[in-house]
PDB file of C-alpha atoms in Angstrom:
ATOM      1  CA  MET A   1     163.177 -42.181-182.468  1.00 30.00           C
ATOM      2  CA  LEU A   2     162.203 -41.947-186.078  1.00 30.00           C
ATOM      3  CA  LEU A   3     159.158 -43.912-187.207  1.00 30.00           C
ATOM      4  CA  LEU A   4     158.611 -44.620-190.877  1.00 29.00           C
ATOM      5  CA  ALA A   5     154.936 -44.870-191.717  1.00 29.00           C
ATOM      6  CA  PHE A   6     154.249 -47.012-194.772  1.00 29.00           C
ATOM      7  CA  VAL A   7     150.802 -48.191-195.829  1.00 30.00           C
ATOM      8  CA  GLY A   8     149.589 -50.924-198.134  1.00 32.00           C
ATOM      9  CA  ASP A   9     147.910 -48.562-200.606  1.00 35.00           C
ATOM     10  CA  ALA A  10     150.615 -47.069-202.812  1.00 33.00           C
ATOM     11  CA  GLN A  11     148.582 -43.853-203.049  1.00 35.00           C
ATOM     12  CA  ALA A  12     149.009 -43.205-199.338  1.00 39.00           C
ATOM     13  CA  GLN A  13     152.026 -41.094-198.417  1.00 42.00           C
ATOM     14  CA  ALA A  14     152.547 -41.275-194.686  1.00 47.00           C
ATOM     15  CA  CYS A  15     155.273 -39.046-193.279  1.00 53.00           C
ATOM     16  CA  MET A  16     158.810 -40.107-192.392  1.00 51.00           C
ATOM     17  CA  CYS A  17     158.589 -37.765-189.381  1.00 53.00           C
ATOM     18  CA  SER A  18     160.903 -37.667-186.409  1.00 50.00           C
ATOM     19  CA  ARG A  19     159.510 -38.672-183.037  1.00 59.00           C
ATOM     20  CA  ASP A  20     161.811 -36.240-181.296  1.00 65.00           C
ATOM     21  CA  VAL A  21     160.543 -36.076-177.697  1.00 71.00           C
ATOM     22  CA  SER A  22     162.955 -35.402-174.866  1.00 74.00           C
ATOM     23  CA  LEU A  23     163.145 -34.238-171.266  1.00 80.00           C
ATOM     24  CA  PRO A  24     163.475 -30.424-170.906  1.00 88.00           C
ATOM     25  CA  SER A  25     166.745 -29.241-169.369  1.00 88.00           C
ATOM     26  CA  GLY A  26     165.538 -26.021-167.763  1.00 88.00           C
ATOM     27  CA  HIS A  27     168.422 -24.108-169.340  1.00 89.00           C
ATOM     28  CA  VAL A  28     167.841 -20.377-169.860  1.00 90.00           C
ATOM     29  CA  ALA A  29     170.023 -19.041-172.656  1.00 92.00           C
ATOM     30  CA  ARG A  30     171.936 -15.867-171.871  1.00 94.00           C
ATOM     31  CA  VAL A  31     171.698 -12.928-174.265  1.00 96.00           C
ATOM     32  CA  GLY A  32     173.873 -13.579-177.301  1.00 95.00           C
ATOM     33  CA  GLU A  33     174.551 -17.218-176.423  1.00 97.00           C
ATOM     34  CA  VAL A  34     175.004 -19.357-179.541  1.00 97.00           C
ATOM     35  CA  MET A  35     174.455 -23.094-179.148  1.00 97.00           C
ATOM     36  CA  MET A  36     174.916 -25.836-181.743  1.00 97.00           C
ATOM     37  CA  ASN A  37     173.594 -29.395-181.445  1.00 96.00           C
ATOM     38  CA  LEU A  38     174.030 -32.425-183.676  1.00 96.00           C
ATOM     39  CA  ASP A  39     172.031 -35.575-182.887  1.00 95.00           C
ATOM     40  CA  THR A  40     172.139 -38.874-184.789  1.00 95.00           C
ATOM     41  CA  THR A  41     169.594 -41.665-184.269  1.00 93.00           C
ATOM     42  CA  SER A  42     169.576 -45.262-185.494  1.00 92.00           C
ATOM     43  CA  GLY A  43     166.777 -47.797-185.144  1.00 88.00           C
ATOM     44  CA  TYR A  44     164.438 -50.239-186.826  1.00 83.00           C
ATOM     45  CA  SER A  45     160.886 -49.612-187.990  1.00 80.00           C
ATOM     46  CA  GLY A  46     158.509 -52.478-188.714  1.00 76.00           C
ATOM     47  CA  ASP A  47     157.919 -55.997-187.469  1.00 70.00           C
ATOM     48  CA  THR A  48     161.377 -57.550-187.086  1.00 63.00           C
ATOM     49  CA  SER A  49     159.964 -61.071-187.590  1.00 59.00           C
ATOM     50  CA  PHE A  50     159.686 -60.076-191.290  1.00 46.00           C
ATOM     51  CA  TRP A  51     156.721 -60.404-193.598  1.00 41.00           C
ATOM     52  CA  SER A  52     157.154 -63.515-195.750  1.00 40.00           C
ATOM     53  CA  GLY A  53     154.362 -63.196-198.276  1.00 36.00           C
ATOM     54  CA  PHE A  54     151.553 -64.504-196.077  1.00 35.00           C
ATOM     55  CA  LEU A  55     148.242 -62.713-195.571  1.00 38.00           C
ATOM     56  CA  VAL A  56     148.293 -60.207-192.715  1.00 42.00           C
ATOM     57  CA  THR A  57     145.246 -58.723-190.965  1.00 43.00           C
ATOM     58  CA  ASP A  58     145.788 -55.399-189.220  1.00 45.00           C
ATOM     59  CA  LEU A  59     144.276 -54.113-185.969  1.00 43.00           C
ATOM     60  CA  HIS A  60     141.273 -52.725-187.830  1.00 47.00           C
ATOM     61  CA  GLY A  61     140.469 -56.116-189.346  1.00 49.00           C
ATOM     62  CA  ASP A  62     141.669 -55.155-192.826  1.00 48.00           C
ATOM     63  CA  SER A  63     143.618 -57.715-194.830  1.00 46.00           C
ATOM     64  CA  MET A  64     146.938 -56.695-196.340  1.00 51.00           C
ATOM     65  CA  ALA A  65     148.258 -58.028-199.625  1.00 50.00           C
ATOM     66  CA  GLY A  66     150.356 -61.184-199.340  1.00 55.00           C
ATOM     67  CA  MET A  67     153.657 -59.632-200.377  1.00 59.00           C
ATOM     68  CA  LYS A  68     157.101 -59.983-198.895  1.00 65.00           C
ATOM     69  CA  MET A  69     158.033 -56.948-196.801  1.00 66.00           C
ATOM     70  CA  SER A  70     160.968 -56.316-194.515  1.00 72.00           C
ATOM     71  CA  PRO A  71     161.643 -53.938-191.635  1.00 76.00           C
ATOM     72  CA  HIS A  72     163.515 -50.727-192.351  1.00 78.00           C
ATOM     73  CA  PHE A  73     166.795 -49.677-190.807  1.00 85.00           C
ATOM     74  CA  VAL A  74     166.364 -45.983-190.183  1.00 85.00           C
ATOM     75  CA  GLN A  75     169.039 -43.369-189.549  1.00 89.00           C
ATOM     76  CA  SER A  76     168.444 -39.695-188.925  1.00 90.00           C
ATOM     77  CA  ALA A  77     170.595 -36.680-188.133  1.00 94.00           C
ATOM     78  CA  LYS A  78     169.483 -33.258-186.941  1.00 95.00           C
ATOM     79  CA  LEU A  79     171.618 -30.129-186.867  1.00 97.00           C
ATOM     80  CA  GLU A  80     170.182 -27.335-184.705  1.00 97.00           C
ATOM     81  CA  ALA A  81     171.428 -23.835-183.955  1.00 98.00           C
ATOM     82  CA  SER A  82     169.947 -21.490-181.329  1.00 97.00           C
ATOM     83  CA  VAL A  83     170.615 -17.918-180.246  1.00 98.00           C
ATOM     84  CA  GLY A  84     169.742 -16.416-176.855  1.00 97.00           C
ATOM     85  CA  LEU A  85     167.732 -13.182-176.794  1.00 97.00           C
ATOM     86  CA  PRO A  86     166.827 -10.776-173.973  1.00 96.00           C
ATOM     87  CA  LYS A  87     164.313 -11.638-171.239  1.00 94.00           C
ATOM     88  CA  GLY A  88     164.592 -15.409-171.563  1.00 95.00           C
ATOM     89  CA  PHE A  89     163.736 -15.649-175.258  1.00 97.00           C
ATOM     90  CA  ALA A  90     165.649 -17.674-177.841  1.00 97.00           C
ATOM     91  CA  VAL A  91     165.243 -18.610-181.492  1.00 98.00           C
ATOM     92  CA  SER A  92     166.431 -21.768-183.207  1.00 97.00           C
ATOM     93  CA  ALA A  93     166.452 -23.521-186.556  1.00 98.00           C
ATOM     94  CA  ALA A  94     166.835 -27.252-187.154  1.00 96.00           C
ATOM     95  CA  LEU A  95     167.771 -29.164-190.309  1.00 95.00           C
ATOM     96  CA  PRO A  96     166.882 -32.913-190.265  1.00 93.00           C
ATOM     97  CA  TYR A  97     168.216 -35.584-192.600  1.00 92.00           C
ATOM     98  CA  VAL A  98     166.686 -39.058-192.800  1.00 86.00           C
ATOM     99  CA  ALA A  99     167.735 -42.286-194.498  1.00 87.00           C
ATOM    100  CA  MET A 100     165.836 -45.574-194.765  1.00 81.00           C
ATOM    101  CA  PHE A 101     167.165 -48.923-195.974  1.00 81.00           C
ATOM    102  CA  HIS A 102     165.424 -52.300-196.263  1.00 77.00           C
ATOM    103  CA  THR A 103     166.979 -55.107-194.242  1.00 78.00           C
ATOM    104  CA  GLU A 104     165.659 -57.875-196.539  1.00 75.00           C
ATOM    105  CA  GLU A 105     163.995 -58.290-199.926  1.00 72.00           C
ATOM    106  CA  ASN A 106     160.918 -56.102-200.302  1.00 67.00           C
ATOM    107  CA  GLU A 107     158.046 -56.528-202.781  1.00 65.00           C
ATOM    108  CA  MET A 108     155.831 -53.534-201.978  1.00 64.00           C
ATOM    109  CA  PRO A 109     155.543 -51.204-205.026  1.00 60.00           C
ATOM    110  CA  GLY A 110     156.970 -47.755-204.407  1.00 60.00           C
ATOM    111  CA  ASP A 111     158.526 -48.716-201.060  1.00 66.00           C
ATOM    112  CA  VAL A 112     162.165 -48.047-201.942  1.00 70.00           C
ATOM    113  CA  ASP A 113     165.345 -47.127-200.093  1.00 74.00           C
ATOM    114  CA  ASN A 114     165.264 -43.392-199.579  1.00 77.00           C
ATOM    115  CA  ASN A 115     167.325 -40.597-198.054  1.00 84.00           C
ATOM    116  CA  GLY A 116     167.337 -36.817-197.981  1.00 87.00           C
ATOM    117  CA  ILE A 117     166.397 -33.658-196.091  1.00 91.00           C
ATOM    118  CA  GLY A 118     163.208 -33.583-194.018  1.00 90.00           C
ATOM    119  CA  ASP A 119     161.108 -30.594-192.971  1.00 93.00           C
ATOM    120  CA  VAL A 120     163.198 -27.713-191.602  1.00 95.00           C
ATOM    121  CA  SER A 121     161.816 -26.159-188.398  1.00 95.00           C
ATOM    122  CA  VAL A 122     162.122 -22.597-187.079  1.00 97.00           C
ATOM    123  CA  MET A 123     161.216 -22.167-183.401  1.00 97.00           C
ATOM    124  CA  GLY A 124     160.906 -19.465-180.784  1.00 97.00           C
ATOM    125  CA  ARG A 125     161.295 -20.282-177.084  1.00 96.00           C
ATOM    126  CA  TRP A 126     160.780 -18.491-173.801  1.00 97.00           C
ATOM    127  CA  GLY A 127     161.834 -19.798-170.408  1.00 95.00           C
ATOM    128  CA  ARG A 128     162.696 -18.538-166.987  1.00 94.00           C
ATOM    129  CA  LYS A 129     163.351 -19.647-163.441  1.00 91.00           C
ATOM    130  CA  ILE A 130     160.560 -18.426-161.181  1.00 89.00           C
ATOM    131  CA  GLY A 131     162.125 -16.028-158.707  1.00 81.00           C
ATOM    132  CA  MET A 132     164.034 -17.791-155.944  1.00 81.00           C
ATOM    133  CA  SER A 133     161.888 -20.912-156.229  1.00 84.00           C
ATOM    134  CA  LYS A 134     162.968 -24.296-157.611  1.00 93.00           C
ATOM    135  CA  TRP A 135     160.692 -24.032-160.658  1.00 96.00           C
ATOM    136  CA  TYR A 136     161.486 -23.445-164.314  1.00 96.00           C
ATOM    137  CA  LEU A 137     158.701 -22.802-166.831  1.00 97.00           C
ATOM    138  CA  GLY A 138     158.959 -22.554-170.590  1.00 96.00           C
ATOM    139  CA  VAL A 139     156.873 -22.386-173.759  1.00 97.00           C
ATOM    140  CA  SER A 140     157.795 -22.779-177.423  1.00 96.00           C
ATOM    141  CA  GLY A 141     156.216 -22.415-180.827  1.00 97.00           C
ATOM    142  CA  GLY A 142     157.190 -22.324-184.455  1.00 97.00           C
ATOM    143  CA  VAL A 143     156.720 -23.593-187.968  1.00 97.00           C
ATOM    144  CA  THR A 144     157.929 -26.498-190.100  1.00 95.00           C
ATOM    145  CA  LEU A 145     158.768 -25.771-193.726  1.00 95.00           C
ATOM    146  CA  PRO A 146     157.888 -28.184-196.571  1.00 92.00           C
ATOM    147  CA  THR A 147     161.493 -28.968-197.466  1.00 92.00           C
ATOM    148  CA  GLY A 148     161.043 -32.731-197.096  1.00 86.00           C
ATOM    149  CA  GLU A 149     160.557 -34.480-200.440  1.00 77.00           C
ATOM    150  CA  VAL A 150     157.073 -35.673-201.377  1.00 70.00           C
ATOM    151  CA  VAL A 151     157.090 -38.520-203.925  1.00 62.00           C
ATOM    152  CA  THR A 152     153.785 -38.719-205.806  1.00 56.00           C
ATOM    153  CA  ASN A 153     151.994 -42.093-205.760  1.00 50.00           C
ATOM    154  CA  SER A 154     154.581 -43.595-203.443  1.00 51.00           C
ATOM    155  CA  PRO A 155     154.602 -44.451-199.720  1.00 50.00           C
ATOM    156  CA  VAL A 156     157.793 -42.377-199.423  1.00 55.00           C
ATOM    157  CA  ARG A 157     157.192 -38.960-197.846  1.00 66.00           C
ATOM    158  CA  ARG A 158     159.921 -37.199-195.870  1.00 76.00           C
ATOM    159  CA  GLY A 159     157.783 -34.155-195.091  1.00 82.00           C
ATOM    160  CA  LYS A 160     154.236 -32.928-194.674  1.00 85.00           C
ATOM    161  CA  GLY A 161     154.180 -31.253-198.069  1.00 84.00           C
ATOM    162  CA  ALA A 162     152.946 -27.945-196.649  1.00 89.00           C
ATOM    163  CA  LEU A 163     153.626 -25.392-193.929  1.00 94.00           C
ATOM    164  CA  GLY A 164     153.087 -26.822-190.441  1.00 94.00           C
ATOM    165  CA  TRP A 165     153.023 -25.579-186.859  1.00 96.00           C
ATOM    166  CA  VAL A 166     154.552 -26.806-183.594  1.00 96.00           C
ATOM    167  CA  VAL A 167     153.802 -25.761-179.987  1.00 97.00           C
ATOM    168  CA  GLY A 168     155.105 -26.949-176.632  1.00 96.00           C
ATOM    169  CA  ALA A 169     155.336 -26.309-172.894  1.00 97.00           C
ATOM    170  CA  GLN A 170     158.042 -27.368-170.445  1.00 96.00           C
ATOM    171  CA  THR A 171     158.558 -27.383-166.683  1.00 97.00           C
ATOM    172  CA  VAL A 172     161.386 -28.433-164.365  1.00 97.00           C
ATOM    173  CA  TYR A 173     161.354 -28.711-160.561  1.00 96.00           C
ATOM    174  CA  ARG A 174     164.665 -29.112-158.743  1.00 94.00           C
ATOM    175  CA  LEU A 175     164.186 -31.334-155.692  1.00 94.00           C
ATOM    176  CA  ASN A 176     167.739 -30.790-154.473  1.00 93.00           C
ATOM    177  CA  PRO A 177     171.193 -30.051-155.938  1.00 92.00           C
ATOM    178  CA  PHE A 178     171.352 -33.601-157.318  1.00 96.00           C
ATOM    179  CA  VAL A 179     167.840 -34.465-158.577  1.00 96.00           C
ATOM    180  CA  ALA A 180     165.374 -32.602-160.801  1.00 96.00           C
ATOM    181  CA  LEU A 181     161.937 -33.634-162.094  1.00 97.00           C
ATOM    182  CA  ALA A 182     160.862 -32.496-165.560  1.00 97.00           C
ATOM    183  CA  ALA A 183     157.851 -32.699-167.859  1.00 97.00           C
ATOM    184  CA  SER A 184     156.871 -31.476-171.306  1.00 96.00           C
ATOM    185  CA  ALA A 185     153.892 -31.505-173.648  1.00 96.00           C
ATOM    186  CA  GLY A 186     153.749 -30.715-177.347  1.00 96.00           C
ATOM    187  CA  ALA A 187     151.650 -30.854-180.492  1.00 96.00           C
ATOM    188  CA  SER A 188     152.147 -30.358-184.230  1.00 94.00           C
ATOM    189  CA  SER A 189     150.005 -30.373-187.343  1.00 94.00           C
ATOM    190  CA  THR A 190     149.733 -29.179-190.933  1.00 92.00           C
ATOM    191  CA  ALA A 191     148.787 -25.509-191.148  1.00 91.00           C
ATOM    192  CA  LEU A 192     147.943 -25.190-194.858  1.00 88.00           C
ATOM    193  CA  PRO A 193     146.479 -27.559-197.458  1.00 80.00           C
ATOM    194  CA  THR A 194     148.978 -29.601-199.464  1.00 82.00           C
ATOM    195  CA  PRO A 195     148.987 -29.417-203.276  1.00 81.00           C
ATOM    196  CA  ASP A 196     147.624 -32.982-203.439  1.00 80.00           C
ATOM    197  CA  ASN A 197     145.188 -32.510-200.497  1.00 85.00           C
ATOM    198  CA  TYR A 198     147.042 -35.105-198.412  1.00 82.00           C
ATOM    199  CA  TYR A 199     147.159 -34.406-194.669  1.00 85.00           C
ATOM    200  CA  VAL A 200     149.670 -36.082-192.384  1.00 85.00           C
ATOM    201  CA  GLY A 201     148.011 -36.870-189.052  1.00 88.00           C
ATOM    202  CA  ALA A 202     148.375 -34.360-186.199  1.00 93.00           C
ATOM    203  CA  MET A 203     150.744 -35.362-183.400  1.00 93.00           C
ATOM    204  CA  VAL A 204     150.563 -34.956-179.606  1.00 96.00           C
ATOM    205  CA  ASN A 205     153.320 -35.999-177.202  1.00 95.00           C
ATOM    206  CA  GLY A 206     154.435 -35.689-173.617  1.00 95.00           C
ATOM    207  CA  SER A 207     157.376 -36.600-171.399  1.00 96.00           C
ATOM    208  CA  LEU A 208     157.786 -37.120-167.666  1.00 97.00           C
ATOM    209  CA  GLY A 209     161.044 -38.034-166.000  1.00 97.00           C
ATOM    210  CA  ALA A 210     163.906 -37.304-163.651  1.00 97.00           C
ATOM    211  CA  ARG A 211     167.477 -36.105-164.030  1.00 95.00           C
ATOM    212  CA  TRP A 212     170.240 -36.995-161.572  1.00 96.00           C
ATOM    213  CA  THR A 213     173.853 -35.903-161.210  1.00 96.00           C
ATOM    214  CA  PRO A 214     176.213 -37.833-158.920  1.00 94.00           C
ATOM    215  CA  LYS A 215     178.050 -34.604-158.038  1.00 93.00           C
ATOM    216  CA  GLU A 216     176.581 -31.149-157.478  1.00 90.00           C
ATOM    217  CA  ASN A 217     177.230 -29.113-160.647  1.00 86.00           C
ATOM    218  CA  GLY A 218     179.194 -32.091-161.914  1.00 91.00           C
ATOM    219  CA  PRO A 219     179.871 -32.888-165.576  1.00 95.00           C
ATOM    220  CA  VAL A 220     177.806 -36.110-165.735  1.00 97.00           C
ATOM    221  CA  VAL A 221     173.995 -36.147-165.766  1.00 96.00           C
ATOM    222  CA  LEU A 222     171.815 -39.292-165.970  1.00 97.00           C
ATOM    223  CA  SER A 223     168.117 -39.313-166.895  1.00 97.00           C
ATOM    224  CA  ALA A 224     165.100 -41.609-167.167  1.00 97.00           C
ATOM    225  CA  THR A 225     162.009 -40.559-169.101  1.00 97.00           C
ATOM    226  CA  VAL A 226     158.585 -42.008-169.891  1.00 97.00           C
ATOM    227  CA  LEU A 227     157.302 -40.776-173.272  1.00 95.00           C
ATOM    228  CA  GLU A 228     153.696 -40.793-174.449  1.00 95.00           C
ATOM    229  CA  GLU A 229     153.084 -40.224-178.171  1.00 94.00           C
ATOM    230  CA  TRP A 230     149.972 -40.206-180.353  1.00 93.00           C
ATOM    231  CA  GLN A 231     149.532 -39.512-184.048  1.00 90.00           C
ATOM    232  CA  ASP A 232     146.179 -39.239-185.786  1.00 91.00           C
ATOM    233  CA  THR A 233     145.386 -41.067-189.014  1.00 88.00           C
ATOM    234  CA  ASP A 234     146.394 -39.568-192.358  1.00 86.00           C
ATOM    235  CA  ARG A 235     143.742 -38.558-194.886  1.00 87.00           C
ATOM    236  CA  LYS A 236     143.379 -37.428-198.467  1.00 85.00           C
ATOM    237  CA  ASP A 237     140.236 -35.441-199.202  1.00 85.00           C
ATOM    238  CA  ALA A 238     137.432 -37.550-197.629  1.00 86.00           C
ATOM    239  CA  LEU A 239     139.490 -40.762-197.582  1.00 88.00           C
ATOM    240  CA  VAL A 240     140.896 -41.703-194.152  1.00 87.00           C
ATOM    241  CA  TYR A 241     143.834 -44.118-194.012  1.00 82.00           C
ATOM    242  CA  GLU A 242     142.816 -46.008-190.879  1.00 81.00           C
ATOM    243  CA  ASN A 243     145.955 -48.128-190.787  1.00 76.00           C
ATOM    244  CA  THR A 244     148.139 -45.037-190.226  1.00 81.00           C
ATOM    245  CA  GLY A 245     148.744 -43.329-186.893  1.00 84.00           C
ATOM    246  CA  TYR A 246     149.967 -44.821-183.631  1.00 87.00           C
ATOM    247  CA  LEU A 247     149.762 -44.648-179.831  1.00 90.00           C
ATOM    248  CA  SER A 248     152.846 -45.586-177.849  1.00 91.00           C
ATOM    249  CA  THR A 249     154.379 -45.433-174.390  1.00 93.00           C
ATOM    250  CA  SER A 250     158.181 -45.640-174.324  1.00 94.00           C
ATOM    251  CA  LEU A 251     161.031 -45.569-171.835  1.00 95.00           C
ATOM    252  CA  ALA A 252     164.211 -43.622-172.547  1.00 96.00           C
ATOM    253  CA  LEU A 253     167.461 -43.770-170.557  1.00 96.00           C
ATOM    254  CA  GLY A 254     170.015 -41.050-171.190  1.00 96.00           C
ATOM    255  CA  ALA A 255     173.353 -39.644-170.118  1.00 97.00           C
ATOM    256  CA  SER A 256     175.317 -36.484-170.844  1.00 96.00           C
ATOM    257  CA  TRP A 257     178.915 -35.564-170.120  1.00 97.00           C
ATOM    258  CA  ASN A 258     180.275 -32.034-170.168  1.00 96.00           C
ATOM    259  CA  VAL A 259     183.739 -32.813-171.475  1.00 98.00           C
ATOM    260  CA  TRP A 260     185.041 -29.236-171.735  1.00 97.00           C
ATOM    261  CA  ALA A 261     184.109 -25.799-170.381  1.00 95.00           C
ATOM    262  CA  LYS A 262     185.907 -22.455-170.508  1.00 94.00           C
ATOM    263  CA  ASP A 263     184.834 -18.793-170.512  1.00 92.00           C
ATOM    264  CA  MET A 264     181.073 -19.526-170.864  1.00 91.00           C
ATOM    265  CA  ARG A 265     181.742 -21.988-173.685  1.00 95.00           C
ATOM    266  CA  SER A 266     181.376 -25.753-173.392  1.00 96.00           C
ATOM    267  CA  ILE A 267     181.130 -29.074-175.203  1.00 97.00           C
ATOM    268  CA  THR A 268     178.725 -31.807-174.060  1.00 97.00           C
ATOM    269  CA  LEU A 269     178.366 -35.390-175.301  1.00 97.00           C
ATOM    270  CA  GLN A 270     174.951 -37.031-175.104  1.00 96.00           C
ATOM    271  CA  ALA A 271     173.592 -40.577-175.469  1.00 96.00           C
ATOM    272  CA  ARG A 272     170.105 -42.050-175.195  1.00 96.00           C
ATOM    273  CA  ALA A 273     168.460 -45.452-175.667  1.00 95.00           C
ATOM    274  CA  GLN A 274     164.695 -45.663-176.176  1.00 94.00           C
ATOM    275  CA  SER A 275     162.374 -48.662-176.319  1.00 92.00           C
ATOM    276  CA  PRO A 276     158.559 -48.941-176.551  1.00 91.00           C
ATOM    277  CA  LEU A 277     156.784 -50.373-173.515  1.00 91.00           C
ATOM    278  CA  VAL A 278     153.302 -50.493-175.037  1.00 89.00           C
ATOM    279  CA  GLN A 279     152.245 -49.496-178.543  1.00 88.00           C
ATOM    280  CA  GLN A 280     149.198 -49.739-180.767  1.00 87.00           C
ATOM    281  CA  VAL A 281     149.725 -49.473-184.513  1.00 82.00           C
ATOM    282  CA  GLY A 282     147.485 -49.994-187.506  1.00 74.00           C
ATOM    283  CA  ASP A 283     149.835 -52.465-189.217  1.00 68.00           C
ATOM    284  CA  PRO A 284     153.010 -54.379-188.287  1.00 70.00           C
ATOM    285  CA  MET A 285     155.001 -52.147-190.642  1.00 68.00           C
ATOM    286  CA  TYR A 286     154.473 -49.204-188.255  1.00 71.00           C
ATOM    287  CA  GLN A 287     155.986 -50.977-185.269  1.00 79.00           C
ATOM    288  CA  ALA A 288     158.682 -48.996-183.448  1.00 83.00           C
ATOM    289  CA  ASN A 289     161.635 -50.851-181.923  1.00 86.00           C
ATOM    290  CA  LEU A 290     164.717 -50.129-179.851  1.00 88.00           C
ATOM    291  CA  SER A 291     166.634 -47.072-181.028  1.00 92.00           C
ATOM    292  CA  GLY A 292     169.768 -45.249-179.955  1.00 95.00           C
ATOM    293  CA  THR A 293     170.818 -41.597-180.176  1.00 95.00           C
ATOM    294  CA  LEU A 294     174.273 -40.058-179.963  1.00 96.00           C
ATOM    295  CA  GLY A 295     174.825 -36.309-179.975  1.00 96.00           C
ATOM    296  CA  VAL A 296     177.142 -33.441-179.253  1.00 97.00           C
ATOM    297  CA  GLY A 297     176.193 -29.963-178.095  1.00 96.00           C
ATOM    298  CA  ALA A 298     178.451 -26.920-177.964  1.00 97.00           C
ATOM    299  CA  VAL A 299     178.033 -23.406-176.600  1.00 96.00           C
ATOM    300  CA  VAL A 300     180.237 -21.610-179.108  1.00 96.00           C
ATOM    301  CA  PHE A 301     179.748 -18.021-177.899  1.00 92.00           C
TER     302      PHE A 301
END
């Protein structure tokens, strides 16, 4: 799910950052394996009851200007390529693209329809199955590059504006040939100061869920995942934007279908629907809603 963070002060530039949390698969890439993935997500950000020019008081007790604001229809696409290395290692690079459109008339200065490339990420991963046991363990780490546009004095910000870091850990336990339990934890933050001394809040997330296949080694896999996500408030120098950041618990239901496989190559279709169960946001404009993701993955070599 992609959450757009927009704040009432036009000087604040909260990040249009992807909330890309998923259940680990436990797949260990073979040496030389090349995998491509393309995921597209659509959803709404903001209070869908619409702001109609009346005074709004946020969760911190701060009054927002009485201006007409609408939710945003948000679409994102991410193209990722990974290569398997010896001893369970792999490297990957991901290119995100985000687009935001207002659903109704909007009066907030600087809050305009926007689209373009977000922050590119480069990651390294290591994973392995533990001996003859049913466990898989993995770790990952990498950097995000400041390729996402930063618009000065506008609430539009598709990137952090500086080099960032990302770390994660994953585990999978196979109960039987049909059911596996999986969990992950991750964090990300800005690594270097931005030119304008604006810092997008650090993020922490986790997932816990189960994966089930009706047929042993079958082409169809179903999953259910509970996602926990937290983002700290943004700041600029000593000024803290208290109405940014969020805490949410969501449920995601997914399915994948391996539609073709031959000579170690394959094509898999993926779908996922995600909806918040409980969330705490600084302002109604940060509210996350139901979103859907469609994707295709291919082992090309």
